Amino acid sequence: MGLKNKVALVTGSTSGIGLGIARALAAEGASVMLNGFGDAGEIEALRVSLEKEFSVKVAYYDADLSKPDQVAGLVQKTQDKLGGIDILVNNAGIQFTAPVEEFPEAKWDAIIAINLSAVFHGMKAAIPAMKKNKWGRIINIASAHGLVASPHKVAYVAAKHGVVGATKVAAVETANDGITVNAICPGWVLTPLVQKQLEDRAKEAGTDVDTEKKKMLQETQPMLKFSTPEEIGALVVFLCSDGAATMTGAPISIDGGWVAH
Ligand code: NAD
């Protein structure tokens, strides 16, 4: 229970990696603000079940992170409902794939807004309170695609490289304020975001999802298995611990060896 009395905001935590992170932080005793889209009834059931399972306060706010004022509003709501903001995990993200010359402008704008600009707006809104407390942990969920490219992902790769850059700047600026700012760079994690890509690939190649899973891993990851939301959650917990007090400005790979080769 190393994070008792800490308040964490995890964006995009109604699903996938964000939910894994929210669970890991709640298991350590942190109060958690959930955010993301989904069925209202299911999200309320999730909120209540996390409160019961971990005996912590869990709130939810349905801010749309493509809107800068709603990102700031989400940080404010976290402070109002849970009494502060100690940990900010910028996790919400979307994907779209197409070659550069066919990539729709609206998709570019949406990916840059949610995957990159929301990270800036979130950090801008949260850092003043963290400075006041002389303690803060910001963890930005980038990607292996924050460090290397793949075809057909121009907006995603640009946004994730931007997240790594913004992480470094915020880390340098807050280095003596008790705040650390790091980026996690996962490889493949089997979530709804990746499931959609697998289904698209299977349709295009005339194969099935299981075949595409194997091919997807073989293309990029020497370790032929997916990372899990639980593993990403455990890394976030470590970054919030005293053991990571001097780790800042780092892109941290958890990718089965993807960017090592
Ligand atoms: P996911 O689709 O399972 O979850 C995305 C979450 O973001 C959901 O809760 C969704 O509701 C929320 N979201 C989307 N648009 C939003 C908006 N406008 N406002 C508020 N919330 C919004 O995806 P995931 O795979 O868990 O991805 C989470 C993060 O991890 C993303 O930033 C993604 O780029 C990154 N990532 C994923 C993988 C992977 O293999 N799955 C690898 C590297 C990085």
PDB file of C-alpha atoms and ligand atoms in Angstrom:
ATOM      1  CA  MET A   1       0.000   0.000   0.000  1.00  0.00           C
ATOM      2  CA  GLY A   2       2.851   2.348  -0.904  1.00  0.00           C
ATOM      3  CA  LEU A   3       0.554   4.940  -2.490  1.00  0.00           C
ATOM      4  CA  LYS A   4      -1.928   5.404   0.364  1.00  0.00           C
ATOM      5  CA  ASN A   5      -3.079   9.071   0.523  1.00  0.00           C
ATOM      6  CA  LYS A   6      -2.004   9.710  -3.080  1.00  0.00           C
ATOM      7  CA  VAL A   7      -4.468  10.756  -5.766  1.00  0.00           C
ATOM      8  CA  ALA A   8      -3.994   9.454  -9.318  1.00  0.00           C
ATOM      9  CA  LEU A   9      -5.637  10.530 -12.560  1.00  0.00           C
ATOM     10  CA  VAL A  10      -5.406   7.948 -15.345  1.00  0.00           C
ATOM     11  CA  THR A  11      -6.766   9.142 -18.685  1.00  0.00           C
ATOM     12  CA  GLY A  12      -8.387   6.566 -20.969  1.00  0.00           C
ATOM     13  CA  SER A  13      -8.814   4.115 -18.089  1.00  0.00           C
ATOM     14  CA  THR A  14     -12.138   2.533 -19.031  1.00  0.00           C
ATOM     15  CA  SER A  15     -10.288  -0.052 -21.139  1.00  0.00           C
ATOM     16  CA  GLY A  16      -6.988  -1.762 -21.940  1.00  0.00           C
ATOM     17  CA  ILE A  17      -3.699  -0.439 -20.580  1.00  0.00           C
ATOM     18  CA  GLY A  18      -5.298   2.493 -18.711  1.00  0.00           C
ATOM     19  CA  LEU A  19      -7.556   0.128 -16.791  1.00  0.00           C
ATOM     20  CA  GLY A  20      -4.552  -2.069 -15.934  1.00  0.00           C
ATOM     21  CA  ILE A  21      -2.740   1.012 -14.609  1.00  0.00           C
ATOM     22  CA  ALA A  22      -5.786   2.227 -12.625  1.00  0.00           C
ATOM     23  CA  ARG A  23      -6.109  -1.214 -10.997  1.00  0.00           C
ATOM     24  CA  ALA A  24      -2.398  -1.350 -10.115  1.00  0.00           C
ATOM     25  CA  LEU A  25      -2.490   2.132  -8.533  1.00  0.00           C
ATOM     26  CA  ALA A  26      -5.698   1.349  -6.600  1.00  0.00           C
ATOM     27  CA  ALA A  27      -4.076  -1.884  -5.341  1.00  0.00           C
ATOM     28  CA  GLU A  28      -1.319   0.301  -3.853  1.00  0.00           C
ATOM     29  CA  GLY A  29      -3.907   2.392  -2.008  1.00  0.00           C
ATOM     30  CA  ALA A  30      -4.177   5.429  -4.314  1.00  0.00           C
ATOM     31  CA  SER A  31      -7.512   7.143  -4.933  1.00  0.00           C
ATOM     32  CA  VAL A  32      -8.165   7.026  -8.663  1.00  0.00           C
ATOM     33  CA  MET A  33      -9.959   9.243 -11.165  1.00  0.00           C
ATOM     34  CA  LEU A  34     -11.099   7.177 -14.138  1.00  0.00           C
ATOM     35  CA  ASN A  35     -11.704   8.706 -17.561  1.00  0.00           C
ATOM     36  CA  GLY A  36     -12.593   7.404 -21.014  1.00  0.00           C
ATOM     37  CA  PHE A  37     -15.521   6.422 -23.157  1.00  0.00           C
ATOM     38  CA  GLY A  38     -17.907   3.496 -22.867  1.00  0.00           C
ATOM     39  CA  ASP A  39     -21.326   2.420 -21.676  1.00  0.00           C
ATOM     40  CA  ALA A  40     -22.340   4.584 -18.668  1.00  0.00           C
ATOM     41  CA  GLY A  41     -23.775   1.639 -16.721  1.00  0.00           C
ATOM     42  CA  GLU A  42     -20.673  -0.518 -17.283  1.00  0.00           C
ATOM     43  CA  ILE A  43     -18.347   2.314 -16.248  1.00  0.00           C
ATOM     44  CA  GLU A  44     -20.330   2.912 -13.036  1.00  0.00           C
ATOM     45  CA  ALA A  45     -20.187  -0.832 -12.275  1.00  0.00           C
ATOM     46  CA  LEU A  46     -16.406  -0.764 -12.871  1.00  0.00           C
ATOM     47  CA  ARG A  47     -16.009   2.281 -10.589  1.00  0.00           C
ATOM     48  CA  VAL A  48     -17.952   0.636  -7.763  1.00  0.00           C
ATOM     49  CA  SER A  49     -16.139  -2.714  -8.169  1.00  0.00           C
ATOM     50  CA  LEU A  50     -12.711  -1.036  -7.953  1.00  0.00           C
ATOM     51  CA  GLU A  51     -13.783   0.866  -4.808  1.00  0.00           C
ATOM     52  CA  LYS A  52     -14.926  -2.387  -3.183  1.00  0.00           C
ATOM     53  CA  GLU A  53     -11.984  -4.532  -4.296  1.00  0.00           C
ATOM     54  CA  PHE A  54      -9.272  -2.113  -3.162  1.00  0.00           C
ATOM     55  CA  SER A  55     -11.060  -0.043  -0.455  1.00  0.00           C
ATOM     56  CA  VAL A  56     -10.073   3.250  -2.114  1.00  0.00           C
ATOM     57  CA  LYS A  57     -12.024   6.192  -3.518  1.00  0.00           C
ATOM     58  CA  VAL A  58     -12.651   5.895  -7.253  1.00  0.00           C
ATOM     59  CA  ALA A  59     -14.289   8.654  -9.302  1.00  0.00           C
ATOM     60  CA  TYR A  60     -15.091   8.971 -13.013  1.00  0.00           C
ATOM     61  CA  TYR A  61     -15.325  11.966 -15.319  1.00  0.00           C
ATOM     62  CA  ASP A  62     -16.183  11.654 -18.999  1.00  0.00           C
ATOM     63  CA  ALA A  63     -13.925  14.446 -20.353  1.00  0.00           C
ATOM     64  CA  ASP A  64     -13.247  14.266 -24.103  1.00  0.00           C
ATOM     65  CA  LEU A  65      -9.470  14.660 -24.328  1.00  0.00           C
ATOM     66  CA  SER A  66      -9.603  15.948 -27.883  1.00  0.00           C
ATOM     67  CA  LYS A  67     -10.824  19.226 -26.287  1.00  0.00           C
ATOM     68  CA  PRO A  68      -8.113  21.218 -24.419  1.00  0.00           C
ATOM     69  CA  ASP A  69     -10.554  22.824 -21.957  1.00  0.00           C
ATOM     70  CA  GLN A  70     -11.917  19.373 -21.056  1.00  0.00           C
ATOM     71  CA  VAL A  71      -8.407  18.104 -20.266  1.00  0.00           C
ATOM     72  CA  ALA A  72      -7.917  21.010 -17.837  1.00  0.00           C
ATOM     73  CA  GLY A  73     -11.450  20.362 -16.538  1.00  0.00           C
ATOM     74  CA  LEU A  74     -10.540  16.726 -15.833  1.00  0.00           C
ATOM     75  CA  VAL A  75      -7.516  17.746 -13.752  1.00  0.00           C
ATOM     76  CA  GLN A  76      -9.700  20.251 -11.846  1.00  0.00           C
ATOM     77  CA  LYS A  77     -12.425  17.646 -11.302  1.00  0.00           C
ATOM     78  CA  THR A  78      -9.816  15.234  -9.886  1.00  0.00           C
ATOM     79  CA  GLN A  79      -8.719  17.876  -7.386  1.00  0.00           C
ATOM     80  CA  ASP A  80     -12.321  18.774  -6.470  1.00  0.00           C
ATOM     81  CA  LYS A  81     -13.549  15.190  -6.055  1.00  0.00           C
ATOM     82  CA  LEU A  82     -10.461  13.446  -4.638  1.00  0.00           C
ATOM     83  CA  GLY A  83      -8.661  16.303  -2.890  1.00  0.00           C
ATOM     84  CA  GLY A  84      -5.586  16.796  -5.102  1.00  0.00           C
ATOM     85  CA  ILE A  85      -3.522  15.365  -7.922  1.00  0.00           C
ATOM     86  CA  ASP A  86      -0.265  13.554  -7.112  1.00  0.00           C
ATOM     87  CA  ILE A  87       0.016  11.147 -10.042  1.00  0.00           C
ATOM     88  CA  LEU A  88      -0.953  11.925 -13.632  1.00  0.00           C
ATOM     89  CA  VAL A  89      -0.919   9.103 -16.170  1.00  0.00           C
ATOM     90  CA  ASN A  90      -1.541  10.419 -19.674  1.00  0.00           C
ATOM     91  CA  ASN A  91      -2.673   7.219 -21.334  1.00  0.00           C
ATOM     92  CA  ALA A  92      -5.690   7.874 -23.601  1.00  0.00           C
ATOM     93  CA  GLY A  93      -4.894   7.222 -27.227  1.00  0.00           C
ATOM     94  CA  ILE A  94      -6.348   6.250 -30.578  1.00  0.00           C
ATOM     95  CA  GLN A  95      -4.971   4.721 -33.767  1.00  0.00           C
ATOM     96  CA  PHE A  96      -5.651   4.900 -37.495  1.00  0.00           C
ATOM     97  CA  THR A  97      -3.600   3.324 -40.277  1.00  0.00           C
ATOM     98  CA  ALA A  98      -3.151   4.398 -43.915  1.00  0.00           C
ATOM     99  CA  PRO A  99      -0.262   5.413 -46.182  1.00  0.00           C
ATOM    100  CA  VAL A 100       0.755   9.090 -45.885  1.00  0.00           C
ATOM    101  CA  GLU A 101      -0.765  10.076 -49.235  1.00  0.00           C
ATOM    102  CA  GLU A 102      -4.138   8.562 -48.278  1.00  0.00           C
ATOM    103  CA  PHE A 103      -4.160   9.573 -44.597  1.00  0.00           C
ATOM    104  CA  PRO A 104      -7.340  11.619 -43.878  1.00  0.00           C
ATOM    105  CA  GLU A 105      -6.665  15.120 -42.441  1.00  0.00           C
ATOM    106  CA  ALA A 106      -9.398  14.635 -39.832  1.00  0.00           C
ATOM    107  CA  LYS A 107      -7.683  11.469 -38.542  1.00  0.00           C
ATOM    108  CA  TRP A 108      -4.336  13.282 -38.355  1.00  0.00           C
ATOM    109  CA  ASP A 109      -5.957  16.107 -36.348  1.00  0.00           C
ATOM    110  CA  ALA A 110      -7.749  13.709 -33.975  1.00  0.00           C
ATOM    111  CA  ILE A 111      -4.642  11.595 -33.274  1.00  0.00           C
ATOM    112  CA  ILE A 112      -2.457  14.656 -32.661  1.00  0.00           C
ATOM    113  CA  ALA A 113      -5.149  16.163 -30.381  1.00  0.00           C
ATOM    114  CA  ILE A 114      -5.728  13.046 -28.234  1.00  0.00           C
ATOM    115  CA  ASN A 115      -2.323  11.305 -28.321  1.00  0.00           C
ATOM    116  CA  LEU A 116      -0.095  14.404 -28.123  1.00  0.00           C
ATOM    117  CA  SER A 117      -1.833  17.715 -27.315  1.00  0.00           C
ATOM    118  CA  ALA A 118      -3.817  16.218 -24.403  1.00  0.00           C
ATOM    119  CA  VAL A 119      -0.494  15.182 -22.818  1.00  0.00           C
ATOM    120  CA  PHE A 120       0.673  18.811 -22.936  1.00  0.00           C
ATOM    121  CA  HIS A 121      -2.641  20.168 -21.604  1.00  0.00           C
ATOM    122  CA  GLY A 122      -2.706  17.577 -18.803  1.00  0.00           C
ATOM    123  CA  MET A 123       0.857  18.321 -17.671  1.00  0.00           C
ATOM    124  CA  LYS A 124       0.229  22.081 -17.868  1.00  0.00           C
ATOM    125  CA  ALA A 125      -2.843  21.773 -15.642  1.00  0.00           C
ATOM    126  CA  ALA A 126      -1.315  19.352 -13.087  1.00  0.00           C
ATOM    127  CA  ILE A 127       2.230  20.668 -12.577  1.00  0.00           C
ATOM    128  CA  PRO A 128       1.297  23.761 -10.461  1.00  0.00           C
ATOM    129  CA  ALA A 129      -0.392  21.587  -7.766  1.00  0.00           C
ATOM    130  CA  MET A 130       2.514  19.097  -7.834  1.00  0.00           C
ATOM    131  CA  LYS A 131       5.025  21.930  -7.420  1.00  0.00           C
ATOM    132  CA  LYS A 132       3.058  23.265  -4.459  1.00  0.00           C
ATOM    133  CA  ASN A 133       3.154  19.789  -2.815  1.00  0.00           C
ATOM    134  CA  LYS A 134       6.825  19.306  -3.761  1.00  0.00           C
ATOM    135  CA  TRP A 135       5.860  15.822  -5.002  1.00  0.00           C
ATOM    136  CA  GLY A 136       4.463  14.567  -8.262  1.00  0.00           C
ATOM    137  CA  ARG A 137       4.706  11.700 -10.726  1.00  0.00           C
ATOM    138  CA  ILE A 138       3.805  12.158 -14.380  1.00  0.00           C
ATOM    139  CA  ILE A 139       3.843   9.083 -16.586  1.00  0.00           C
ATOM    140  CA  ASN A 140       3.097   9.500 -20.257  1.00  0.00           C
ATOM    141  CA  ILE A 141       2.178   6.370 -22.173  1.00  0.00           C
ATOM    142  CA  ALA A 142       4.119   6.723 -25.421  1.00  0.00           C
ATOM    143  CA  SER A 143       4.950   3.594 -27.445  1.00  0.00           C
ATOM    144  CA  ALA A 144       7.752   1.750 -29.213  1.00  0.00           C
ATOM    145  CA  HIS A 145       6.412   4.043 -31.935  1.00  0.00           C
ATOM    146  CA  GLY A 146       7.742   6.964 -29.870  1.00  0.00           C
ATOM    147  CA  LEU A 147      11.219   5.675 -30.719  1.00  0.00           C
ATOM    148  CA  VAL A 148      10.960   3.953 -34.107  1.00  0.00           C
ATOM    149  CA  ALA A 149       8.571   4.003 -37.075  1.00  0.00           C
ATOM    150  CA  SER A 150       6.281   1.542 -38.811  1.00  0.00           C
ATOM    151  CA  PRO A 151       4.522   2.098 -42.129  1.00  0.00           C
ATOM    152  CA  HIS A 152       0.965   3.480 -42.294  1.00  0.00           C
ATOM    153  CA  LYS A 153       1.096   5.127 -38.845  1.00  0.00           C
ATOM    154  CA  VAL A 154       2.234   8.655 -39.680  1.00  0.00           C
ATOM    155  CA  ALA A 155       0.049  10.505 -37.150  1.00  0.00           C
ATOM    156  CA  TYR A 156       0.535   7.945 -34.359  1.00  0.00           C
ATOM    157  CA  VAL A 157       4.326   7.790 -34.767  1.00  0.00           C
ATOM    158  CA  ALA A 158       4.576  11.598 -34.980  1.00  0.00           C
ATOM    159  CA  ALA A 159       2.394  12.015 -31.880  1.00  0.00           C
ATOM    160  CA  LYS A 160       4.297   9.396 -29.849  1.00  0.00           C
ATOM    161  CA  HIS A 161       7.709  10.852 -30.787  1.00  0.00           C
ATOM    162  CA  GLY A 162       6.214  14.187 -29.648  1.00  0.00           C
ATOM    163  CA  VAL A 163       5.160  12.647 -26.329  1.00  0.00           C
ATOM    164  CA  VAL A 164       8.739  11.496 -25.694  1.00  0.00           C
ATOM    165  CA  GLY A 165      10.004  15.028 -26.456  1.00  0.00           C
ATOM    166  CA  ALA A 166       7.399  16.743 -24.270  1.00  0.00           C
ATOM    167  CA  THR A 167       8.228  14.285 -21.454  1.00  0.00           C
ATOM    168  CA  LYS A 168      11.915  15.269 -21.575  1.00  0.00           C
ATOM    169  CA  VAL A 169      11.144  19.018 -21.477  1.00  0.00           C
ATOM    170  CA  ALA A 170       8.726  18.696 -18.532  1.00  0.00           C
ATOM    171  CA  ALA A 171      11.259  16.479 -16.703  1.00  0.00           C
ATOM    172  CA  VAL A 172      14.060  19.006 -17.112  1.00  0.00           C
ATOM    173  CA  GLU A 173      11.842  21.896 -15.997  1.00  0.00           C
ATOM    174  CA  THR A 174      10.609  20.108 -12.838  1.00  0.00           C
ATOM    175  CA  ALA A 175      13.828  18.270 -11.925  1.00  0.00           C
ATOM    176  CA  ASN A 176      14.202  20.067  -8.585  1.00  0.00           C
ATOM    177  CA  ASP A 177      10.531  20.270  -7.627  1.00  0.00           C
ATOM    178  CA  GLY A 178      10.101  16.692  -6.336  1.00  0.00           C
ATOM    179  CA  ILE A 179       8.413  15.782  -9.612  1.00  0.00           C
ATOM    180  CA  THR A 180       9.470  13.084 -12.053  1.00  0.00           C
ATOM    181  CA  VAL A 181       8.212  12.843 -15.625  1.00  0.00           C
ATOM    182  CA  ASN A 182       8.777   9.666 -17.626  1.00  0.00           C
ATOM    183  CA  ALA A 183       7.437   8.010 -20.761  1.00  0.00           C
ATOM    184  CA  ILE A 184       6.596   4.325 -20.996  1.00  0.00           C
ATOM    185  CA  CYS A 185       7.123   2.835 -24.454  1.00  0.00           C
ATOM    186  CA  PRO A 186       5.191  -0.434 -24.752  1.00  0.00           C
ATOM    187  CA  GLY A 187       5.476  -2.789 -27.689  1.00  0.00           C
ATOM    188  CA  TRP A 188       2.393  -4.880 -28.458  1.00  0.00           C
ATOM    189  CA  VAL A 189      -0.231  -5.172 -25.728  1.00  0.00           C
ATOM    190  CA  LEU A 190      -3.387  -7.125 -26.585  1.00  0.00           C
ATOM    191  CA  THR A 191      -6.112  -4.476 -26.007  1.00  0.00           C
ATOM    192  CA  PRO A 192      -9.177  -3.358 -28.019  1.00  0.00           C
ATOM    193  CA  LEU A 193      -6.885  -0.903 -29.887  1.00  0.00           C
ATOM    194  CA  VAL A 194      -4.691  -3.773 -31.147  1.00  0.00           C
ATOM    195  CA  GLN A 195      -7.605  -6.194 -31.588  1.00  0.00           C
ATOM    196  CA  LYS A 196      -9.052  -3.782 -34.190  1.00  0.00           C
ATOM    197  CA  GLN A 197      -5.723  -3.766 -36.081  1.00  0.00           C
ATOM    198  CA  LEU A 198      -5.616  -7.577 -35.994  1.00  0.00           C
ATOM    199  CA  GLU A 199      -9.155  -7.809 -37.376  1.00  0.00           C
ATOM    200  CA  ASP A 200      -8.325  -5.322 -40.161  1.00  0.00           C
ATOM    201  CA  ARG A 201      -5.160  -7.250 -41.030  1.00  0.00           C
ATOM    202  CA  ALA A 202      -7.005 -10.591 -41.104  1.00  0.00           C
ATOM    203  CA  LYS A 203      -9.656  -9.120 -43.408  1.00  0.00           C
ATOM    204  CA  GLU A 204      -7.042  -7.679 -45.741  1.00  0.00           C
ATOM    205  CA  ALA A 205      -4.855 -10.810 -45.838  1.00  0.00           C
ATOM    206  CA  GLY A 206      -7.783 -13.254 -45.936  1.00  0.00           C
ATOM    207  CA  THR A 207      -6.474 -14.971 -42.784  1.00  0.00           C
ATOM    208  CA  ASP A 208      -7.684 -15.054 -39.172  1.00  0.00           C
ATOM    209  CA  VAL A 209      -6.882 -13.090 -36.023  1.00  0.00           C
ATOM    210  CA  ASP A 210      -4.703 -15.850 -34.492  1.00  0.00           C
ATOM    211  CA  THR A 211      -2.529 -16.019 -37.617  1.00  0.00           C
ATOM    212  CA  GLU A 212      -2.187 -12.224 -37.623  1.00  0.00           C
ATOM    213  CA  LYS A 213      -1.250 -12.223 -33.902  1.00  0.00           C
ATOM    214  CA  LYS A 214       1.738 -14.476 -34.654  1.00  0.00           C
ATOM    215  CA  LYS A 215       2.737 -12.438 -37.717  1.00  0.00           C
ATOM    216  CA  MET A 216       2.384  -9.117 -35.822  1.00  0.00           C
ATOM    217  CA  LEU A 217       4.782 -10.286 -33.108  1.00  0.00           C
ATOM    218  CA  GLN A 218       7.241 -11.888 -35.559  1.00  0.00           C
ATOM    219  CA  GLU A 219       7.488  -8.604 -37.519  1.00  0.00           C
ATOM    220  CA  THR A 220       8.701  -6.540 -34.562  1.00  0.00           C
ATOM    221  CA  GLN A 221       9.245  -8.295 -31.238  1.00  0.00           C
ATOM    222  CA  PRO A 222      12.105 -10.753 -30.647  1.00  0.00           C
ATOM    223  CA  MET A 223      10.128 -11.979 -27.630  1.00  0.00           C
ATOM    224  CA  LEU A 224       7.111 -13.531 -29.291  1.00  0.00           C
ATOM    225  CA  LYS A 225       4.503 -12.588 -26.715  1.00  0.00           C
ATOM    226  CA  PHE A 226       2.307  -9.631 -25.893  1.00  0.00           C
ATOM    227  CA  SER A 227       2.960  -7.459 -22.840  1.00  0.00           C
ATOM    228  CA  THR A 228      -0.061  -7.203 -20.526  1.00  0.00           C
ATOM    229  CA  PRO A 229      -1.896  -4.216 -18.993  1.00  0.00           C
ATOM    230  CA  GLU A 230      -0.874  -5.678 -15.585  1.00  0.00           C
ATOM    231  CA  GLU A 231       2.818  -5.460 -16.531  1.00  0.00           C
ATOM    232  CA  ILE A 232       2.429  -1.828 -17.624  1.00  0.00           C
ATOM    233  CA  GLY A 233       0.561  -1.156 -14.347  1.00  0.00           C
ATOM    234  CA  ALA A 234       3.437  -2.672 -12.344  1.00  0.00           C
ATOM    235  CA  LEU A 235       5.920  -0.406 -14.155  1.00  0.00           C
ATOM    236  CA  VAL A 236       3.789   2.661 -13.361  1.00  0.00           C
ATOM    237  CA  VAL A 237       3.710   1.641  -9.678  1.00  0.00           C
ATOM    238  CA  PHE A 238       7.517   1.328  -9.703  1.00  0.00           C
ATOM    239  CA  LEU A 239       7.861   4.807 -11.273  1.00  0.00           C
ATOM    240  CA  CYS A 240       5.700   6.181  -8.429  1.00  0.00           C
ATOM    241  CA  SER A 241       7.842   4.481  -5.760  1.00  0.00           C
ATOM    242  CA  ASP A 242      10.768   5.934  -3.798  1.00  0.00           C
ATOM    243  CA  GLY A 243      13.078   3.592  -5.715  1.00  0.00           C
ATOM    244  CA  ALA A 244      12.425   5.627  -8.869  1.00  0.00           C
ATOM    245  CA  ALA A 245      12.853   9.056  -7.226  1.00  0.00           C
ATOM    246  CA  THR A 246      15.789  10.041  -9.469  1.00  0.00           C
ATOM    247  CA  MET A 247      14.460   8.524 -12.686  1.00  0.00           C
ATOM    248  CA  THR A 248      13.168  11.353 -14.826  1.00  0.00           C
ATOM    249  CA  GLY A 249      12.973  12.301 -18.501  1.00  0.00           C
ATOM    250  CA  ALA A 250      13.369   8.665 -19.545  1.00  0.00           C
ATOM    251  CA  PRO A 251      11.628   6.799 -22.346  1.00  0.00           C
ATOM    252  CA  ILE A 252      11.284   3.335 -20.767  1.00  0.00           C
ATOM    253  CA  SER A 253      10.799   0.414 -23.130  1.00  0.00           C
ATOM    254  CA  ILE A 254       8.617  -2.570 -22.213  1.00  0.00           C
ATOM    255  CA  ASP A 255       8.466  -4.142 -25.633  1.00  0.00           C
ATOM    256  CA  GLY A 256       9.869  -7.693 -25.764  1.00  0.00           C
ATOM    257  CA  GLY A 257      13.068  -6.343 -27.341  1.00  0.00           C
ATOM    258  CA  TRP A 258      11.360  -4.438 -30.214  1.00  0.00           C
ATOM    259  CA  VAL A 259      13.593  -1.338 -30.285  1.00  0.00           C
ATOM    260  CA  ALA A 260      16.713  -3.262 -29.223  1.00  0.00           C
ATOM    261  CA  HIS A 261      17.162  -4.951 -32.583  1.00  0.00           C
TER     262      HIS A 261
HETATM  263  P1  NAD B   1      -7.772   1.093 -25.741  1.00  0.00           P
HETATM  264  O1  NAD B   1      -8.472   1.429 -27.001  1.00  0.00           O
HETATM  265  O2  NAD B   1      -8.030  -0.216 -25.067  1.00  0.00           O
HETATM  266  O3  NAD B   1      -8.012   2.235 -24.652  1.00  0.00           O
HETATM  267  C1  NAD B   1      -7.969   3.589 -24.977  1.00  0.00           C
HETATM  268  C2  NAD B   1      -8.660   4.382 -23.891  1.00  0.00           C
HETATM  269  O4  NAD B   1      -8.637   5.769 -24.271  1.00  0.00           O
HETATM  270  C3  NAD B   1     -10.136   3.997 -23.709  1.00  0.00           C
HETATM  271  O5  NAD B   1     -10.469   4.082 -22.341  1.00  0.00           O
HETATM  272  C4  NAD B   1     -10.857   5.078 -24.502  1.00  0.00           C
HETATM  273  O6  NAD B   1     -12.193   5.304 -24.068  1.00  0.00           O
HETATM  274  C5  NAD B   1      -9.971   6.276 -24.205  1.00  0.00           C
HETATM  275  N1  NAD B   1     -10.134   7.378 -25.151  1.00  0.00           N
HETATM  276  C6  NAD B   1     -10.031   7.349 -26.503  1.00  0.00           C
HETATM  277  N2  NAD B   1     -10.300   8.571 -27.008  1.00  0.00           N
HETATM  278  C7  NAD B   1     -10.554   9.381 -25.947  1.00  0.00           C
HETATM  279  C8  NAD B   1     -10.921  10.762 -25.826  1.00  0.00           C
HETATM  280  N3  NAD B   1     -11.066  11.554 -26.878  1.00  0.00           N
HETATM  281  N4  NAD B   1     -11.126  11.246 -24.585  1.00  0.00           N
HETATM  282  C9  NAD B   1     -11.013  10.447 -23.481  1.00  0.00           C
HETATM  283  N5  NAD B   1     -10.678   9.147 -23.559  1.00  0.00           N
HETATM  284  C10 NAD B   1     -10.459   8.624 -24.778  1.00  0.00           C
HETATM  285  O7  NAD B   1      -6.215   1.258 -26.092  1.00  0.00           O
HETATM  286  P2  NAD B   1      -4.874   0.790 -25.336  1.00  0.00           P
HETATM  287  O8  NAD B   1      -4.186  -0.161 -26.221  1.00  0.00           O
HETATM  288  O9  NAD B   1      -5.132   0.430 -23.933  1.00  0.00           O
HETATM  289  O10 NAD B   1      -4.038   2.151 -25.418  1.00  0.00           O
HETATM  290  C11 NAD B   1      -3.752   2.959 -24.302  1.00  0.00           C
HETATM  291  C12 NAD B   1      -2.504   3.779 -24.603  1.00  0.00           C
HETATM  292  O11 NAD B   1      -1.383   2.899 -24.786  1.00  0.00           O
HETATM  293  C13 NAD B   1      -2.606   4.604 -25.881  1.00  0.00           C
HETATM  294  O12 NAD B   1      -1.982   5.860 -25.692  1.00  0.00           O
HETATM  295  C14 NAD B   1      -1.831   3.773 -26.884  1.00  0.00           C
HETATM  296  O13 NAD B   1      -1.314   4.554 -27.917  1.00  0.00           O
HETATM  297  C15 NAD B   1      -0.742   3.217 -25.993  1.00  0.00           C
HETATM  298  N6  NAD B   1      -0.075   2.031 -26.516  1.00  0.00           N
HETATM  299  C16 NAD B   1      -0.782   0.887 -26.766  1.00  0.00           C
HETATM  300  C17 NAD B   1      -0.099  -0.227 -27.242  1.00  0.00           C
HETATM  301  C18 NAD B   1      -0.793  -1.526 -27.512  1.00  0.00           C
HETATM  302  O14 NAD B   1      -0.165  -2.428 -28.091  1.00  0.00           O
HETATM  303  N7  NAD B   1      -2.041  -1.695 -27.126  1.00  0.00           N
HETATM  304  C19 NAD B   1       1.277  -0.153 -27.477  1.00  0.00           C
HETATM  305  C20 NAD B   1       1.947   1.029 -27.229  1.00  0.00           C
HETATM  306  C21 NAD B   1       1.262   2.109 -26.737  1.00  0.00           C
END
